[in-house]
mmCIF file of C-alpha atoms in Angstrom:
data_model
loop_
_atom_site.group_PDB
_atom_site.id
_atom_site.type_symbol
_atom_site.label_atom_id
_atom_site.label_comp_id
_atom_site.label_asym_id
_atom_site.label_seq_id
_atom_site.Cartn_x
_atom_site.Cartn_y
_atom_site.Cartn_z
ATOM 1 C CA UNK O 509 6.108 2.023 12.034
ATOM 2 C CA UNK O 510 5.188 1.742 7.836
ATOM 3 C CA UNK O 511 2.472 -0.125 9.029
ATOM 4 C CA UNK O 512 1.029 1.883 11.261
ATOM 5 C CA UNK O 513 0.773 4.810 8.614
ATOM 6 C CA UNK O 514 -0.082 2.616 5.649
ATOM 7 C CA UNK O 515 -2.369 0.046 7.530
ATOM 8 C CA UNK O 516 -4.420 1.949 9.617
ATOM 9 C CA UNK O 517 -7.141 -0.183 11.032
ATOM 10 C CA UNK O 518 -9.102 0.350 14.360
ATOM 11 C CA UNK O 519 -11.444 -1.769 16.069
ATOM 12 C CA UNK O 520 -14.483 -3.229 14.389
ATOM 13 C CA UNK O 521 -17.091 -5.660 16.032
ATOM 14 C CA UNK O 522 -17.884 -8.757 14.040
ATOM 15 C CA UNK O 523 -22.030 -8.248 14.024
ATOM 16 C CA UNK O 524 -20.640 -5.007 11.756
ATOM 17 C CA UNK O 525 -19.147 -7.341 9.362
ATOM 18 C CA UNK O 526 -20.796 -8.397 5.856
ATOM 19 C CA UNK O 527 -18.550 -11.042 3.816
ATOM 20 C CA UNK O 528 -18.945 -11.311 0.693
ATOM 21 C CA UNK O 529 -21.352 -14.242 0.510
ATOM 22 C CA UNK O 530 -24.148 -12.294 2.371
ATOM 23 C CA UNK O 531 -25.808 -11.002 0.035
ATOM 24 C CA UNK O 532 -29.040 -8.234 -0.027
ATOM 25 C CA UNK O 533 -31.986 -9.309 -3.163
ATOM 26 C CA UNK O 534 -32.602 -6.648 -5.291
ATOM 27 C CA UNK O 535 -36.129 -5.567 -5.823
ATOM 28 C CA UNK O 536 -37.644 -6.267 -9.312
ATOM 29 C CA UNK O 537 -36.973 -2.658 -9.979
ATOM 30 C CA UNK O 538 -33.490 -3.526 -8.979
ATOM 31 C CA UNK O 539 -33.209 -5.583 -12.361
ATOM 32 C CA UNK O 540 -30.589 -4.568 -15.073
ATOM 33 C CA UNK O 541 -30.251 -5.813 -18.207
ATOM 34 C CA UNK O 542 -27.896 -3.427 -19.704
ATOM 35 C CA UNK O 543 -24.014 -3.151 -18.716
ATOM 36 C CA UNK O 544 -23.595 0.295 -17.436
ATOM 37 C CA UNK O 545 -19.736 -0.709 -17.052
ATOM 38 C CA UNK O 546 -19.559 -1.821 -20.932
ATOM 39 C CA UNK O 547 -17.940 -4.855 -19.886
ATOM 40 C CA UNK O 548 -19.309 -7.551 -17.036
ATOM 41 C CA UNK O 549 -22.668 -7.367 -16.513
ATOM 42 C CA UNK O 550 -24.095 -6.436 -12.578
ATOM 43 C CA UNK O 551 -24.949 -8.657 -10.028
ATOM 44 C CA UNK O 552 -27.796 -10.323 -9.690
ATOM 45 C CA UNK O 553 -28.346 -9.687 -6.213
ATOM 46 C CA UNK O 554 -26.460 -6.815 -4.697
ATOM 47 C CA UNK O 555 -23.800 -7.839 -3.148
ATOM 48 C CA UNK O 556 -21.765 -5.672 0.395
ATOM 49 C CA UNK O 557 -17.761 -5.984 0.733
ATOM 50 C CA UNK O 558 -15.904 -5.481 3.870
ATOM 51 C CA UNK O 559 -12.705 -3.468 3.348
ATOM 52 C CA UNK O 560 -10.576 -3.339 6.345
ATOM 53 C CA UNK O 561 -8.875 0.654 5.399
ATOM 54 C CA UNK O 562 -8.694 3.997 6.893
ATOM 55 C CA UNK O 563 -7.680 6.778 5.334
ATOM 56 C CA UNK O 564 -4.463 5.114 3.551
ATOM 57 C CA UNK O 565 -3.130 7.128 1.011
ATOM 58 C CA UNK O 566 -2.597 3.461 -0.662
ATOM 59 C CA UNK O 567 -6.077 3.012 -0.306
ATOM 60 C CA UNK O 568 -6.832 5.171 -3.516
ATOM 61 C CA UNK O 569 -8.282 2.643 -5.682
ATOM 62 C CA UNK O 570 -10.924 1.788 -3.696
ATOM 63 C CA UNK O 571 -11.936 5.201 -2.338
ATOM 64 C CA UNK O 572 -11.890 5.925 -6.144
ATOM 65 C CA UNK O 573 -13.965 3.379 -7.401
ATOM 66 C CA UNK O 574 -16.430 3.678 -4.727
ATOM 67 C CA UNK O 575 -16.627 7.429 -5.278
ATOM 68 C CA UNK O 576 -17.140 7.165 -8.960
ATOM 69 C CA UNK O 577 -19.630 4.580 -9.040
ATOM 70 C CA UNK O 578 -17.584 1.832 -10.097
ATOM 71 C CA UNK O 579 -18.662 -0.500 -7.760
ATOM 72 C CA UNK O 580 -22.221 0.319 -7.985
ATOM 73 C CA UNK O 581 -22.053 -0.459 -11.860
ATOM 74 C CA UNK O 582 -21.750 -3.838 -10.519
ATOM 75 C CA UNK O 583 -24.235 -3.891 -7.746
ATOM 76 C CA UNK O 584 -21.391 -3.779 -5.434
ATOM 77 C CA UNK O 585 -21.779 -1.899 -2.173
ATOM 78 C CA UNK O 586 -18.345 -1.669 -0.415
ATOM 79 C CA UNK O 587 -18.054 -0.261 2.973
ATOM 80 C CA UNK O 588 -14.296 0.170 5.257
ATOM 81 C CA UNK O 589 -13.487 -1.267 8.792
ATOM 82 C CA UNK O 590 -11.293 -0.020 11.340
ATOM 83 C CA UNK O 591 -9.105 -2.491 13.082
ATOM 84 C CA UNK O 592 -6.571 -1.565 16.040
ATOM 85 C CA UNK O 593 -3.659 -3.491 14.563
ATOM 86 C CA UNK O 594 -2.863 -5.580 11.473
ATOM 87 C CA UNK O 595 -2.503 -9.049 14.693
ATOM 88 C CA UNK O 596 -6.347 -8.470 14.652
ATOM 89 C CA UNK O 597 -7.017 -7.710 11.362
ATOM 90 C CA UNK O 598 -5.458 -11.159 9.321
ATOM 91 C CA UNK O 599 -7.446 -13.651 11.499
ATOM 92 C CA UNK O 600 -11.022 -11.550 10.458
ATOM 93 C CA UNK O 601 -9.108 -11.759 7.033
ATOM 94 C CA UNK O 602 -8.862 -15.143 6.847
ATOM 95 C CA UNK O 603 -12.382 -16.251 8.384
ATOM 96 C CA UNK O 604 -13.821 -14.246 5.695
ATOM 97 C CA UNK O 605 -15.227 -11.245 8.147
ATOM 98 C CA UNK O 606 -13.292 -8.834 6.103
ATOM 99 C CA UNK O 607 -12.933 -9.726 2.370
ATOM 100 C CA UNK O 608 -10.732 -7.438 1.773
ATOM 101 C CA UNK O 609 -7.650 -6.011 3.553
ATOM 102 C CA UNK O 610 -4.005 -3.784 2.982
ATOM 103 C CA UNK O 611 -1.077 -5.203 4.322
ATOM 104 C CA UNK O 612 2.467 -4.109 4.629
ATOM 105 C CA UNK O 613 5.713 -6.167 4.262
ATOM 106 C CA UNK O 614 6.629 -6.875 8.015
ATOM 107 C CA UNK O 615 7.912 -9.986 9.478
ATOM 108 C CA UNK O 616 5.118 -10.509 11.619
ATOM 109 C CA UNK O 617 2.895 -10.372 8.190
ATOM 110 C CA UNK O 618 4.724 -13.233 7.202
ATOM 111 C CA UNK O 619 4.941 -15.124 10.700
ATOM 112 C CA UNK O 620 0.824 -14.906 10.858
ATOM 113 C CA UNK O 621 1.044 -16.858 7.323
ATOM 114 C CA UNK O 622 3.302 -19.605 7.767
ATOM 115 C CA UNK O 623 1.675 -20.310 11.350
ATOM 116 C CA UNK O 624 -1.443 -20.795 9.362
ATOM 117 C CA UNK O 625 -3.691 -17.491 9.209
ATOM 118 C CA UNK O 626 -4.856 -18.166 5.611
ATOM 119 C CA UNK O 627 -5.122 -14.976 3.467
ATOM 120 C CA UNK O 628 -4.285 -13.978 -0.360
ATOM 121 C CA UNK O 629 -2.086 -11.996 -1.498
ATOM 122 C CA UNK O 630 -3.581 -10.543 -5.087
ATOM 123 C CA UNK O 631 -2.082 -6.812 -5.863
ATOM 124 C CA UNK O 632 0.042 -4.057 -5.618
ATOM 125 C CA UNK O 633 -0.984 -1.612 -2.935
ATOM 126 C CA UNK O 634 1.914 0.254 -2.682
ATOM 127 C CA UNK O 635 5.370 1.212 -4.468
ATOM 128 C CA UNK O 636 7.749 3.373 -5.021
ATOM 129 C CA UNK O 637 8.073 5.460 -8.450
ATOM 130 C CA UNK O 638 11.462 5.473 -9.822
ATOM 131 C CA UNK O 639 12.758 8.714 -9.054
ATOM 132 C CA UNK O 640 9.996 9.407 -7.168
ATOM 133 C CA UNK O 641 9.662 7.669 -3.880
ATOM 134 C CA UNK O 642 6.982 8.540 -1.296
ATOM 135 C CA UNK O 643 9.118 6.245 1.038
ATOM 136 C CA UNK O 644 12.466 7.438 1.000
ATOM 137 C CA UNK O 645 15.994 8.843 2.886
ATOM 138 C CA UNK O 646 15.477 12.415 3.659
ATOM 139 C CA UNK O 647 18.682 14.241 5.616
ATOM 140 C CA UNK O 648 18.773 17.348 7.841
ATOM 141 C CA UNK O 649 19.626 20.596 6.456
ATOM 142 C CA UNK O 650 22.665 20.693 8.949
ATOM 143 C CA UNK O 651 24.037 17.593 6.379
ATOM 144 C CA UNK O 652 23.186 19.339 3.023
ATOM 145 C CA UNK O 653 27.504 19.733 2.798
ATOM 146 C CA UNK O 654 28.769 16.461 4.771
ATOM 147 C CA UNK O 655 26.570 14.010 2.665
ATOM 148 C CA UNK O 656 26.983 14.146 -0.700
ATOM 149 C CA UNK O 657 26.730 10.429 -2.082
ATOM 150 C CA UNK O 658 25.509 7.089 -0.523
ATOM 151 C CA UNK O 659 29.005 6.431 0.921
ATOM 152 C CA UNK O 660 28.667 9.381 3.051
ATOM 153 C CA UNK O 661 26.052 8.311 5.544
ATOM 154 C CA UNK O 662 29.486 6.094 7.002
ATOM 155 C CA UNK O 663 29.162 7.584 11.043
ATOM 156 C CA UNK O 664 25.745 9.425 10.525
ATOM 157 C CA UNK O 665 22.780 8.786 12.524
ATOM 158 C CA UNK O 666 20.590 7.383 10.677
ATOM 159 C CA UNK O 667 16.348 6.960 12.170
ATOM 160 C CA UNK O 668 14.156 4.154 11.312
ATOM 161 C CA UNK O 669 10.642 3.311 12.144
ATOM 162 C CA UNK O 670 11.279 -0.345 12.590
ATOM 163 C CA UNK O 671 13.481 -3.201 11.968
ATOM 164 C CA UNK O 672 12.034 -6.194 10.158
ATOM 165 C CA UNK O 673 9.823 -4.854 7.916
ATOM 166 C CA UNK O 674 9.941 -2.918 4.538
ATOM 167 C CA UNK O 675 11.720 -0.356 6.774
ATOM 168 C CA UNK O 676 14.388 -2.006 7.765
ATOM 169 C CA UNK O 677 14.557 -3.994 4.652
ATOM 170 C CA UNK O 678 15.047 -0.765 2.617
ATOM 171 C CA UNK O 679 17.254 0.549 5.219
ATOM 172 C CA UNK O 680 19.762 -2.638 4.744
ATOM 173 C CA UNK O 681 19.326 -2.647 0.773
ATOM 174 C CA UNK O 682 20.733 1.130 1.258
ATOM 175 C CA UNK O 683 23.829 0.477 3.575
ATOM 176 C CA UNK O 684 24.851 -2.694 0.716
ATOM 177 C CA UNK O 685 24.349 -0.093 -2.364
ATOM 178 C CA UNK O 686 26.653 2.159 -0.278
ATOM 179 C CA UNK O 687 29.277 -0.318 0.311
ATOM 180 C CA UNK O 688 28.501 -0.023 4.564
ATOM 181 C CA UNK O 689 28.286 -2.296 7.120
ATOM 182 C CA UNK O 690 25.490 -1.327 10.156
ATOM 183 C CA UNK O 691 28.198 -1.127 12.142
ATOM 184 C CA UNK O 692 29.324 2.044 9.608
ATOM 185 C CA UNK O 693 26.509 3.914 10.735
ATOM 186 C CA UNK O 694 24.431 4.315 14.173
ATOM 187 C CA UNK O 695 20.867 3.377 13.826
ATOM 188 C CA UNK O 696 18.235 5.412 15.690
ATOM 189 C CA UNK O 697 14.840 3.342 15.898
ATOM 190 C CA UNK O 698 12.582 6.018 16.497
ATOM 191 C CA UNK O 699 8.705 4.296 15.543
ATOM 192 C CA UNK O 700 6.986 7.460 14.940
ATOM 193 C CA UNK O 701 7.649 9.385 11.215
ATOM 194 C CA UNK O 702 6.123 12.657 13.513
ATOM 195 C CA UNK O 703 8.889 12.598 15.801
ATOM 196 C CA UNK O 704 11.515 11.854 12.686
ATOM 197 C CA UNK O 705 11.241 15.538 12.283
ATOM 198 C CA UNK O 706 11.561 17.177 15.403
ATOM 199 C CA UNK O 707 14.855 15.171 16.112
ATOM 200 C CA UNK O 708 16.532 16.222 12.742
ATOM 201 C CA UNK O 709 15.354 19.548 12.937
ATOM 202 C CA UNK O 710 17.372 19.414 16.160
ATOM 203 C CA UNK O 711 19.995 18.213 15.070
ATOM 204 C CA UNK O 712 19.844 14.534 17.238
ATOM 205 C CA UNK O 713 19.806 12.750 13.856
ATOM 206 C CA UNK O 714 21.817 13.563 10.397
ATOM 207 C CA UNK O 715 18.989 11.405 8.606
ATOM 208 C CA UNK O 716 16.220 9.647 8.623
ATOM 209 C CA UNK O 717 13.894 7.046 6.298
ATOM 210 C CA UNK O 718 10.505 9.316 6.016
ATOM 211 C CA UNK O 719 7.168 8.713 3.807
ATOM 212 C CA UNK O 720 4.693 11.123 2.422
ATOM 213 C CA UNK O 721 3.029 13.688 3.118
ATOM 214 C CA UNK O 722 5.950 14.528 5.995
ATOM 215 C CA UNK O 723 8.960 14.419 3.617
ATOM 216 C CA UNK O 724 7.160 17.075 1.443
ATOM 217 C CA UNK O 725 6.249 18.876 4.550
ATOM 218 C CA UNK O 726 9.694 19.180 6.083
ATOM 219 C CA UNK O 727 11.015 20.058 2.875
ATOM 220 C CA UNK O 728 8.559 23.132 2.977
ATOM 221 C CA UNK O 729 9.548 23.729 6.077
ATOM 222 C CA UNK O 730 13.274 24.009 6.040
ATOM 223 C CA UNK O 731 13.794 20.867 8.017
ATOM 224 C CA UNK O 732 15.235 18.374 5.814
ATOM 225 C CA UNK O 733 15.930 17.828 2.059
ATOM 226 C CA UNK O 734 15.160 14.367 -0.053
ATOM 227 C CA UNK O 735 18.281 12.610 -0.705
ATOM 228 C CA UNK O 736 18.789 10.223 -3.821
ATOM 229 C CA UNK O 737 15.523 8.228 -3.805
ATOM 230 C CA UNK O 738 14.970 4.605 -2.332
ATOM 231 C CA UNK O 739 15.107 3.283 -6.415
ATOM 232 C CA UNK O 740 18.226 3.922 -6.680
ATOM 233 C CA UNK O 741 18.946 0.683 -4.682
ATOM 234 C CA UNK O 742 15.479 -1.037 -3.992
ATOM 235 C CA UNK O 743 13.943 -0.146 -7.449
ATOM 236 C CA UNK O 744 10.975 -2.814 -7.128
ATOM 237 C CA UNK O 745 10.592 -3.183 -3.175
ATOM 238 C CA UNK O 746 6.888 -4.239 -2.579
ATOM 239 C CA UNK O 747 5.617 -1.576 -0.171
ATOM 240 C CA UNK O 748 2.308 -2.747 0.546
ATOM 241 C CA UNK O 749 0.021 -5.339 -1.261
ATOM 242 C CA UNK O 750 -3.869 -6.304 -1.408
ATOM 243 C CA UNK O 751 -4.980 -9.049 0.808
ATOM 244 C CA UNK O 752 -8.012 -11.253 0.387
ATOM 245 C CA UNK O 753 -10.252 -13.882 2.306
ATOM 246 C CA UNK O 754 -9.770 -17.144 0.955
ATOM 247 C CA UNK O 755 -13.759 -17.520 0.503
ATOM 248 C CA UNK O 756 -13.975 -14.050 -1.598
ATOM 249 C CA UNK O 757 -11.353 -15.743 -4.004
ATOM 250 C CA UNK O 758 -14.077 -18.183 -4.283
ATOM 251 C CA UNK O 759 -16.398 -16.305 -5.350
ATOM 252 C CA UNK O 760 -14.852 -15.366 -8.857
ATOM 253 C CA UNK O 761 -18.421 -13.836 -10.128
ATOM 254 C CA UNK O 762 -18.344 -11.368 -7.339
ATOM 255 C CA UNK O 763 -14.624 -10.909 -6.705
ATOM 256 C CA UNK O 764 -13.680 -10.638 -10.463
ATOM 257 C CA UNK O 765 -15.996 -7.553 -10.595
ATOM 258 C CA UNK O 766 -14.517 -6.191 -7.457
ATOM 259 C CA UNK O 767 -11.248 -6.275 -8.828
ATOM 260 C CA UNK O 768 -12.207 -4.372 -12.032
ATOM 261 C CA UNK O 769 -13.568 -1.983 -10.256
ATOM 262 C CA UNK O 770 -10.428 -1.672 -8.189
ATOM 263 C CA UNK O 771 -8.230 -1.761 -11.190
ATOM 264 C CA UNK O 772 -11.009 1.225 -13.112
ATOM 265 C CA UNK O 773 -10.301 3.594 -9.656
ATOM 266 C CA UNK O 774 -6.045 3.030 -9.860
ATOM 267 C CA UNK O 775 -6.147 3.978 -13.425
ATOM 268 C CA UNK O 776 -8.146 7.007 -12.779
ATOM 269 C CA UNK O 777 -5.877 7.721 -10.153
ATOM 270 C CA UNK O 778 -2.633 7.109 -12.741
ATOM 271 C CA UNK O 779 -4.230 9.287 -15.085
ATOM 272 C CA UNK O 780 -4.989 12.390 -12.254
ATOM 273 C CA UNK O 781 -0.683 12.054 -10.728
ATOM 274 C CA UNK O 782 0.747 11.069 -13.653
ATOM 275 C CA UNK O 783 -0.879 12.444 -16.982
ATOM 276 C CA UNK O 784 -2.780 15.321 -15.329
ATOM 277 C CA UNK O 785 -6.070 14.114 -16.775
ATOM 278 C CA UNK O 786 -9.116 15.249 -13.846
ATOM 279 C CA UNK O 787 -6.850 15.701 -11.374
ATOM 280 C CA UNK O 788 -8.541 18.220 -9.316
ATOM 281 C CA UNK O 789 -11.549 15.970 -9.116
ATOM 282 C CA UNK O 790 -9.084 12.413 -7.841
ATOM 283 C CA UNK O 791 -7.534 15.285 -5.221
ATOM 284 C CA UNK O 792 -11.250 16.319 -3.918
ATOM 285 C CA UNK O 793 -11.694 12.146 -3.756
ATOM 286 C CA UNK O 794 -8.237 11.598 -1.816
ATOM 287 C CA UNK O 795 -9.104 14.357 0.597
ATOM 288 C CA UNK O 796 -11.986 13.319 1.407
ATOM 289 C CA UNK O 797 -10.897 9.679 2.102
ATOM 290 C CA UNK O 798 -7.355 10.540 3.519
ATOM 291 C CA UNK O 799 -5.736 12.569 6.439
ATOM 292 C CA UNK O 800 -3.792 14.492 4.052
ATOM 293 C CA UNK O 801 -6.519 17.661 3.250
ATOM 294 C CA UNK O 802 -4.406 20.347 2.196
ATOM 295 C CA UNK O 803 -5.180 20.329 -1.783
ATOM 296 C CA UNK O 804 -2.228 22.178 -2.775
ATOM 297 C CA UNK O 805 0.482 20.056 -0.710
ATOM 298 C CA UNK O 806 -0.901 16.917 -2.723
ATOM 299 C CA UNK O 807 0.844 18.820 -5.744
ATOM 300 C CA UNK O 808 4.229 18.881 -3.615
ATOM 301 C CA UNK O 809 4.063 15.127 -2.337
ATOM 302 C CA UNK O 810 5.253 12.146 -4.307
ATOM 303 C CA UNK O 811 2.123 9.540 -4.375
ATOM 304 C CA UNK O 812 2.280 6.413 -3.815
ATOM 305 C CA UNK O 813 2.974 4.226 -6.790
ATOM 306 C CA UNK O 814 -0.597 1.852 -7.553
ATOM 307 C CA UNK O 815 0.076 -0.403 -10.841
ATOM 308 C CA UNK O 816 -2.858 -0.269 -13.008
ATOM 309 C CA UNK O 817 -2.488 -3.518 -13.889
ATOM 310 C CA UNK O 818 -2.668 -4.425 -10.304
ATOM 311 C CA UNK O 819 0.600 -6.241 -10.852
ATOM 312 C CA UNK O 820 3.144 -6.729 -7.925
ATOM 313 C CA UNK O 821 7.342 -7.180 -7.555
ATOM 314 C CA UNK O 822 6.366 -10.699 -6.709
ATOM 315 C CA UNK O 823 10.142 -11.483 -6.595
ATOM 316 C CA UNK O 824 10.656 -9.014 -4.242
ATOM 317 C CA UNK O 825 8.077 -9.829 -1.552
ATOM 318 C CA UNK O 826 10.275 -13.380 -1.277
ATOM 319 C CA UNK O 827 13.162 -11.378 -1.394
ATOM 320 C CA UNK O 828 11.858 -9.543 1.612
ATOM 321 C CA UNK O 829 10.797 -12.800 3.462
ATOM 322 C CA UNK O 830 14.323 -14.251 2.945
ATOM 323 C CA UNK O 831 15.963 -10.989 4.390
ATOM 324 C CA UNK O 832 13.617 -11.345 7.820
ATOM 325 C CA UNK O 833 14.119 -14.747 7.737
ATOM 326 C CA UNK O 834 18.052 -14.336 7.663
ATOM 327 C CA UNK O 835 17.549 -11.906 10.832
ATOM 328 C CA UNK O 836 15.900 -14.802 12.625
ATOM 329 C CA UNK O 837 12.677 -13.287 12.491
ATOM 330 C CA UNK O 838 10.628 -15.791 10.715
ATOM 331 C CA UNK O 839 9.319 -18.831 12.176
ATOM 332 C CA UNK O 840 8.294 -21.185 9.626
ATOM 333 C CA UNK O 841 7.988 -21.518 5.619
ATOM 334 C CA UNK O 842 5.265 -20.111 3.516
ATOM 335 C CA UNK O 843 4.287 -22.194 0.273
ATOM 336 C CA UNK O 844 4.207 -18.773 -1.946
ATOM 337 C CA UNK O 845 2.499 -20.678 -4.679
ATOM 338 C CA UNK O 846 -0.773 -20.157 -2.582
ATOM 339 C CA UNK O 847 0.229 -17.070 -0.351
ATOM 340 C CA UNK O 848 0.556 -15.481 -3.922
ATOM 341 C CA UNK O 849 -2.857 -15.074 -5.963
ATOM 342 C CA UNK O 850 -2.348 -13.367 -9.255
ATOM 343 C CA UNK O 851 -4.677 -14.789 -10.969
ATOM 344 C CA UNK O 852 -7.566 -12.299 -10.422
ATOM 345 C CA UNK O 853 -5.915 -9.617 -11.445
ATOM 346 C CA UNK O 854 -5.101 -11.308 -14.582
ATOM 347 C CA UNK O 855 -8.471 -11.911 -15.021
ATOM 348 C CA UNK O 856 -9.826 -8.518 -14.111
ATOM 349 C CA UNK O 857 -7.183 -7.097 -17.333
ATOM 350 C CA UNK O 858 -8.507 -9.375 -19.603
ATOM 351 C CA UNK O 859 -12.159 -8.260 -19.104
ATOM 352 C CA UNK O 860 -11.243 -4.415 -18.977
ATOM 353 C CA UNK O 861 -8.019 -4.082 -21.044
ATOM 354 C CA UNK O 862 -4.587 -2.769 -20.661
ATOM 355 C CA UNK O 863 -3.710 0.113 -19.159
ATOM 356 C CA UNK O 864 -1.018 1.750 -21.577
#
């Protein structure tokens, strides 16, 4: 499943956990006066912030920030947890042992909320680049001639991770821009992206909904070509957002500092992918925080898209909720108003600017 690649959490006992309103005092040496960020000025008292991520290449902006100090220049120490699934990971969330989480579009995301697990939703964690897609229809070299436009998928095999979930969503917003019907096509759930590859290099699938680093890796390998990409008919699908703990909203001294750190590290990470400014240094910092180590292939793979304003497709996230909830696969409503927190990121952009 997405979530299994973009969400990877593994088990973390709670005497390991820090929320955000423990804090450590600083010694009187500790004391700053100036602003090393040039804009808020540090904590008082040095503050530690759980981060429930592992190695998610969505998880950029805060392996970035950390990594470049951006978080210290605020007397914030942030360390990650591992969780074994996201069912653990939102109740932590919301009792504010983890401050800070990634989720992914599923409909079990959205079941946790409107049975009551309390958590923020506050930024964009994940989506797709027009053109550009790290999440996106690849097809089997054996289809290169039989599938030429959308419409030509009609009697393919097609593989999906899961159903229910930005996966499936972007697998039905495909079959409407191509004027199918599910019946049209056979779907082939196959949950891991791994195994996506072995059955269209042998030819048990024609195609296949694949993410990054694999599509750029079967691509190299002869396997499969990209075909179209996932804008093309899900131009603003929220992949993946940023979750918070209701009490580090609270905290706006502490969390409004987080999140401009945050925001600093995607913007670094914009200007490394996307305006080739330090790149090799953002690689060095991805490769050490990711799974994906092979410097050169992270010029070959399309990254995942990270706004640098930290704003999300807020319309699309309902528009996602509705679609599960049409399958039957939501029980109960979500009041959005709450479940969707912009307001720190708005915050966070007036205290460190634009990014144009």
């Amino acid at each position: 499943m997405l979530a299994a690649v973009l969400l990877i959490v593994g088990a973390c006992s709670k005497k390991e956990t820090n929320p955000v309103e423990k804090t450590e005092p600083t010694t009187p040496g500790d004391s700053v006066v100036e602003t090393p960020s040039g804009d808020l000025a540090p904590l008082d008292k040095r503050v530690k912030i759980l981060i429930a991520e592992d190695g998610a290449a969505s998880g950029a902006g805060f392996y970035i920030a950390k990594e470049k100090g951006y978080f210290e220049e605020y007397n914030i120490e942030v360390a990650f947890a591992d969780f074994a699934n996201s069912d653990d990971m939102l109740p932590a969330l919301a009792a504010g042992e983890v401050d800070i989480a990634g989720g992914v579009s599923t409909a079990s995301f959205f079941n946790a909320i409107a049975q009551g697990i309390d958590v923020r939703i506050i930024a964009d964690k994940g989506h797709n680049m027009p053109g550009k897609s790290y999440f996106t229809f690849v097809i089997g070299n054996h289809m290169v001639d039989e599938i030429k436009d959308y419409p030509d998928f009609k009697g393919k095999k097609i593989a999906v991770s899961s159903r229910n979930s930005i996966d499936g969503y972007i697998y039905e917003e495909m079959l409407k821009h191509a004027g199918l019907t599910e019946d049209d096509v056979e779907y082939v759930h196959i949950a891991d992206f791994g195994a996506m590859l072995g059955a269209i290099n042998a030819g048990t699938i024609d195609a296949a909904l694949s993410i990054e680093p694999l599509i750029a890796q079967g691509v190299a390998n002869g396997i499969h070509v990209r075909f179209g990409d996932a804008t093309d008919y899900a131009p603003e699908s929220q992949i993946a957002m940023v979750l918070a703990s209701p009490k580090f909203m609270e905290n706006e001294e502490v969390s409004l500092r987080f999140m401009a750190a945050y925001l600093k590290g995607v913007r670094d990470y914009n200007d490394a992918f996307f305006k080739d400014i330090d790149k090799d240094e953002i690689v060095d910092i991805m490769v050490m925080h990711t799974a994906l180590k092979d410097h050169e292939l992270w010029d070959r793979v399309n990254v995942t898209g990270l706004d640098p304003n930290g704003k999300m497709f807020v319309d699309d996230i309902k528009k996602q909720y509705e679609t599960y909830k049409a399958n039957g696969a939501i029980l109960g409503d979500i009041d959005f108003d709450k479940a969707v927190d912009t307001s720190l990121t708005e915050k966070a952009v007036e205290v460190i600017g634009v990014y144009e």
